[in-house]
mmCIF file with all atom_site columns, C-alpha atoms and ligand atoms in Angstrom:
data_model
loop_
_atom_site.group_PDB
_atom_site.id
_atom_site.type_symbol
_atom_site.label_atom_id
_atom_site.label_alt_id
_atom_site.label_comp_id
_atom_site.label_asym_id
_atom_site.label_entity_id
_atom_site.label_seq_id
_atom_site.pdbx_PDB_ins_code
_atom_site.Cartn_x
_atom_site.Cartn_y
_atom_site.Cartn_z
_atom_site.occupancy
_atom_site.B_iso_or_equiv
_atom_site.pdbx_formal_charge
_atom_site.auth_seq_id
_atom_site.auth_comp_id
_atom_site.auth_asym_id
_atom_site.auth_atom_id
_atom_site.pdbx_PDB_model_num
ATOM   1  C  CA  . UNK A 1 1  ? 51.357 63.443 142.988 1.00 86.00 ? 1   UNK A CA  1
ATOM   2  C  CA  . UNK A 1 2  ? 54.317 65.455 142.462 1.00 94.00 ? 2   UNK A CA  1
ATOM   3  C  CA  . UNK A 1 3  ? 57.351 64.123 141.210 1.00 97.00 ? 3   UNK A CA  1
ATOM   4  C  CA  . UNK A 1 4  ? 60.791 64.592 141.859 1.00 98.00 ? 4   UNK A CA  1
ATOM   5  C  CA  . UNK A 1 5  ? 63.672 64.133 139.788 1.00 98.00 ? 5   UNK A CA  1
ATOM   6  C  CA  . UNK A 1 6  ? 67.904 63.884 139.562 1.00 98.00 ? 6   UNK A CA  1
ATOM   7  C  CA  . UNK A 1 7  ? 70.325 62.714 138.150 1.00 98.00 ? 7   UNK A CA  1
ATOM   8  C  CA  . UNK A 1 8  ? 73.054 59.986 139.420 1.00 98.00 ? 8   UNK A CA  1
ATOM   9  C  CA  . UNK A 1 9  ? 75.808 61.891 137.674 1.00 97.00 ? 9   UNK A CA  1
ATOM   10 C  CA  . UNK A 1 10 ? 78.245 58.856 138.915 1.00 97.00 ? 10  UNK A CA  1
ATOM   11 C  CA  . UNK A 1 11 ? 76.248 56.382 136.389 1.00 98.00 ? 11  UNK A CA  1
ATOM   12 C  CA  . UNK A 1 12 ? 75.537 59.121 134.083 1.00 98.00 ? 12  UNK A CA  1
ATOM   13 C  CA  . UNK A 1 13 ? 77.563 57.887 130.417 1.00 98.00 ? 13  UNK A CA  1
ATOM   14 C  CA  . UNK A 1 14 ? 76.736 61.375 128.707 1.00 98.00 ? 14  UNK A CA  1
ATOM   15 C  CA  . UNK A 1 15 ? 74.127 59.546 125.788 1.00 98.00 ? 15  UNK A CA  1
ATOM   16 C  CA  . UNK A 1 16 ? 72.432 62.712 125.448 1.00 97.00 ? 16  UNK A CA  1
ATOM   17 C  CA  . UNK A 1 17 ? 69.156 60.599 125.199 1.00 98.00 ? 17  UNK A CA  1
ATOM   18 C  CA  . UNK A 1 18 ? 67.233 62.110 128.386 1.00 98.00 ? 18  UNK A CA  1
ATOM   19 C  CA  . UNK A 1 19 ? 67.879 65.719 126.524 1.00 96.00 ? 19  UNK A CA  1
ATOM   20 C  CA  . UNK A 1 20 ? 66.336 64.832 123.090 1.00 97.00 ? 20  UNK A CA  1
ATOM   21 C  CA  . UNK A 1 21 ? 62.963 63.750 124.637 1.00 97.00 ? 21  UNK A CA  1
ATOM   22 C  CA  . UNK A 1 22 ? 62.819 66.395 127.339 1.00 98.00 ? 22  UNK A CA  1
ATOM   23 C  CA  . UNK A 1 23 ? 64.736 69.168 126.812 1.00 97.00 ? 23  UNK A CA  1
ATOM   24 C  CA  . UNK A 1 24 ? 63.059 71.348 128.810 1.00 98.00 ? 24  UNK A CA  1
ATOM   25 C  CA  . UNK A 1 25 ? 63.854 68.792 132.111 1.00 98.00 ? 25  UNK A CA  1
ATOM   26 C  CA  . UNK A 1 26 ? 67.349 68.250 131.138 1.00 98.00 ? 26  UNK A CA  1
ATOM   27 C  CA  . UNK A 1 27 ? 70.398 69.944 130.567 1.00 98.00 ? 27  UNK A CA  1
ATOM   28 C  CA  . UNK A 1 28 ? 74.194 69.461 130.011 1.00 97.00 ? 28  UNK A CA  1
ATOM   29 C  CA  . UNK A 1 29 ? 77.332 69.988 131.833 1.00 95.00 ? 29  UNK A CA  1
ATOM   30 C  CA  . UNK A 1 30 ? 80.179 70.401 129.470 1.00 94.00 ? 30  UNK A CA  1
ATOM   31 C  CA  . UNK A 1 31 ? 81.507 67.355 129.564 1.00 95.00 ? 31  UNK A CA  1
ATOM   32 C  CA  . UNK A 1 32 ? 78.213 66.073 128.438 1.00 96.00 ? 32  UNK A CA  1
ATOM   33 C  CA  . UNK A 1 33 ? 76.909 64.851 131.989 1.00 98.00 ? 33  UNK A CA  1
ATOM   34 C  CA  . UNK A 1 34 ? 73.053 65.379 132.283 1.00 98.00 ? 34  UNK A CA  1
ATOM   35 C  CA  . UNK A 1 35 ? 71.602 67.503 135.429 1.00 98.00 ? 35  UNK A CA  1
ATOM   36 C  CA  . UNK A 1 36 ? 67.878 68.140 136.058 1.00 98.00 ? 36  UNK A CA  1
ATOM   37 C  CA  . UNK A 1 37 ? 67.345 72.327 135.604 1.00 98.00 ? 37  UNK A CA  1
ATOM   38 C  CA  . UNK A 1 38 ? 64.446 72.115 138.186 1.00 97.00 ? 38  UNK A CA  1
ATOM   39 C  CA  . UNK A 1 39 ? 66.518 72.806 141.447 1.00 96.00 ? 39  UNK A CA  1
ATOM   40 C  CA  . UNK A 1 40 ? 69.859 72.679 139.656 1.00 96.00 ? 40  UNK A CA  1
ATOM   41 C  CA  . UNK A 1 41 ? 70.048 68.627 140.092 1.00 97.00 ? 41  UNK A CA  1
ATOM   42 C  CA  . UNK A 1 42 ? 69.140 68.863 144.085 1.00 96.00 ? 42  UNK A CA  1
ATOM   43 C  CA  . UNK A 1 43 ? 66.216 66.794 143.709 1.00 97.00 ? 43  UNK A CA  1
ATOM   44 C  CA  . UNK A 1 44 ? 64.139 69.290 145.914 1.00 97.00 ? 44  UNK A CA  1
ATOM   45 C  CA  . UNK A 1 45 ? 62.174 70.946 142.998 1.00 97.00 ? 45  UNK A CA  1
ATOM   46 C  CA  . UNK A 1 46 ? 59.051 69.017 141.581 1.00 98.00 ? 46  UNK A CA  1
ATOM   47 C  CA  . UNK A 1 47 ? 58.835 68.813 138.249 1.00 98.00 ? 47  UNK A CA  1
ATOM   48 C  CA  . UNK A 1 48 ? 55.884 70.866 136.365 1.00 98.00 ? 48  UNK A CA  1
ATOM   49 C  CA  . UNK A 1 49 ? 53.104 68.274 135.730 1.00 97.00 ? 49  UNK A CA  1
ATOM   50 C  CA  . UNK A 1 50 ? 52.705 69.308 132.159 1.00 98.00 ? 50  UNK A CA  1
ATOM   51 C  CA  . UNK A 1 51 ? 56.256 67.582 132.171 1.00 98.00 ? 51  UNK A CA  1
ATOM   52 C  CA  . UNK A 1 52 ? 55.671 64.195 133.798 1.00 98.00 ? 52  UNK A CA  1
ATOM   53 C  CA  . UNK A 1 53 ? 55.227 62.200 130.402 1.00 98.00 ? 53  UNK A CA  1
ATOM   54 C  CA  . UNK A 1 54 ? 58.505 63.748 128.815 1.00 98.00 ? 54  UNK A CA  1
ATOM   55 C  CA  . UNK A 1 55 ? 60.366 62.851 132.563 1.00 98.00 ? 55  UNK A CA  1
ATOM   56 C  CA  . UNK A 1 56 ? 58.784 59.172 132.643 1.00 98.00 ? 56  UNK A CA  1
ATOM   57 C  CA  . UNK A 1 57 ? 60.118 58.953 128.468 1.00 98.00 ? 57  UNK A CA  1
ATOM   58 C  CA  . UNK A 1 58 ? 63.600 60.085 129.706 1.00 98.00 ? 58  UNK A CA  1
ATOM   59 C  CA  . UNK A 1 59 ? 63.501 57.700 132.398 1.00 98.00 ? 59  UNK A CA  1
ATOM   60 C  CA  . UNK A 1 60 ? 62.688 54.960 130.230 1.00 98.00 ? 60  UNK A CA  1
ATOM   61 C  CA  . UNK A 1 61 ? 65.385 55.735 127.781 1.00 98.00 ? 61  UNK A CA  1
ATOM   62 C  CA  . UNK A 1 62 ? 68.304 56.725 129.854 1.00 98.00 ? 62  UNK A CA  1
ATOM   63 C  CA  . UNK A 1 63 ? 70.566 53.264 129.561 1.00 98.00 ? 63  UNK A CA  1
ATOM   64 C  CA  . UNK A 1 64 ? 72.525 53.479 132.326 1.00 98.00 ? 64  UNK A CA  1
ATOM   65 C  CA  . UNK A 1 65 ? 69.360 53.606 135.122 1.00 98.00 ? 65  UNK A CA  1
ATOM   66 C  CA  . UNK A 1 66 ? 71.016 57.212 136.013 1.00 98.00 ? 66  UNK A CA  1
ATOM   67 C  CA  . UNK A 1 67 ? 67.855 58.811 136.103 1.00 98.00 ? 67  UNK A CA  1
ATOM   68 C  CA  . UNK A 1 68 ? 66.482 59.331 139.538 1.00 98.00 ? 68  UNK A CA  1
ATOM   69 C  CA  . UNK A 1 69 ? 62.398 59.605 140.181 1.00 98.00 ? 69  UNK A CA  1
ATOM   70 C  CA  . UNK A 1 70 ? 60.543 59.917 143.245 1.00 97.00 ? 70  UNK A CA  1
ATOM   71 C  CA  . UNK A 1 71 ? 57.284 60.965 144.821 1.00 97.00 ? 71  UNK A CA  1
ATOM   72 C  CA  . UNK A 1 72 ? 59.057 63.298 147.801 1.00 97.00 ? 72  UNK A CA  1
ATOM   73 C  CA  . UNK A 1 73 ? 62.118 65.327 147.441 1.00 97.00 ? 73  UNK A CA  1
ATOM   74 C  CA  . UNK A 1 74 ? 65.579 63.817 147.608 1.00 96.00 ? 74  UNK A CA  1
ATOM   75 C  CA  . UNK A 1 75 ? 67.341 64.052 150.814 1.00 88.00 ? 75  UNK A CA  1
ATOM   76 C  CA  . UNK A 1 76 ? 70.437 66.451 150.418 1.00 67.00 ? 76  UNK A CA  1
ATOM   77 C  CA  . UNK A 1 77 ? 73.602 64.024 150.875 1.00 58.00 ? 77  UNK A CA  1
HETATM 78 S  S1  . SF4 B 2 .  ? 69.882 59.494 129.183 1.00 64.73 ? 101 SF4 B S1  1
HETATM 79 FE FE1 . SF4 B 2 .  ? 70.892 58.870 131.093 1.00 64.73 ? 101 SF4 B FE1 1
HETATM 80 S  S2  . SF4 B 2 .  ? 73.013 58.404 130.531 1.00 64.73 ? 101 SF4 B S2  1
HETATM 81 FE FE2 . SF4 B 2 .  ? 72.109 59.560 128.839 1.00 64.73 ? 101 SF4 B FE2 1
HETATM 82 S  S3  . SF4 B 2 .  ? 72.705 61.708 129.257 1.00 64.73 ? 101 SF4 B S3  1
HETATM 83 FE FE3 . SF4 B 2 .  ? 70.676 61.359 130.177 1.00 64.73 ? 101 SF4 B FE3 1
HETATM 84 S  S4  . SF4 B 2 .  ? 71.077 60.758 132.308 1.00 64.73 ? 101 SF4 B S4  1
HETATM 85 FE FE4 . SF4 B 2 .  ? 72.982 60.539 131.166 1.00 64.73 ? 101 SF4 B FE4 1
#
């Protein structure tokens, strides 16, 4: 099943832990705050399957629960 990702920039503390083990997922603002490059953080791209294992390590190591992972895409606030 496809899976969706974003990031809660509000919770986000800048660790720069979700970008060493999936660099290719994750990217930086300048300021250091972490944004998902599929979809530009919107939460309405899936993320490539080859790329689930890095996402699900990201998720597991981001300490401030800031990583967001679902099934469906994220309803636009
Ligand atoms: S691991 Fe979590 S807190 Fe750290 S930069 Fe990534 S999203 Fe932000």
């Amino acid at each position: 099943m496809a899976k969706y990702s974003m990031v809660d920039q509000e919770n986000c503390i800048a660790c720069g832990a979700c970008n060493s083990v999936a660099e290719e997922i994750f990217g930086y603002h300048q300021d250091g705050i972490s944004f998902v490059k599929f979809g530009d953080n919107n939460g309405q791209v899936p993320i490539p399957e080859e790329l689930e294992d890095d996402l699900e390590e990201a998720y597991e190591g981001c300490p401030s629960e800031a990583i967001l992972i679902q099934d469906s895409p994220f309803s636009i606030a």
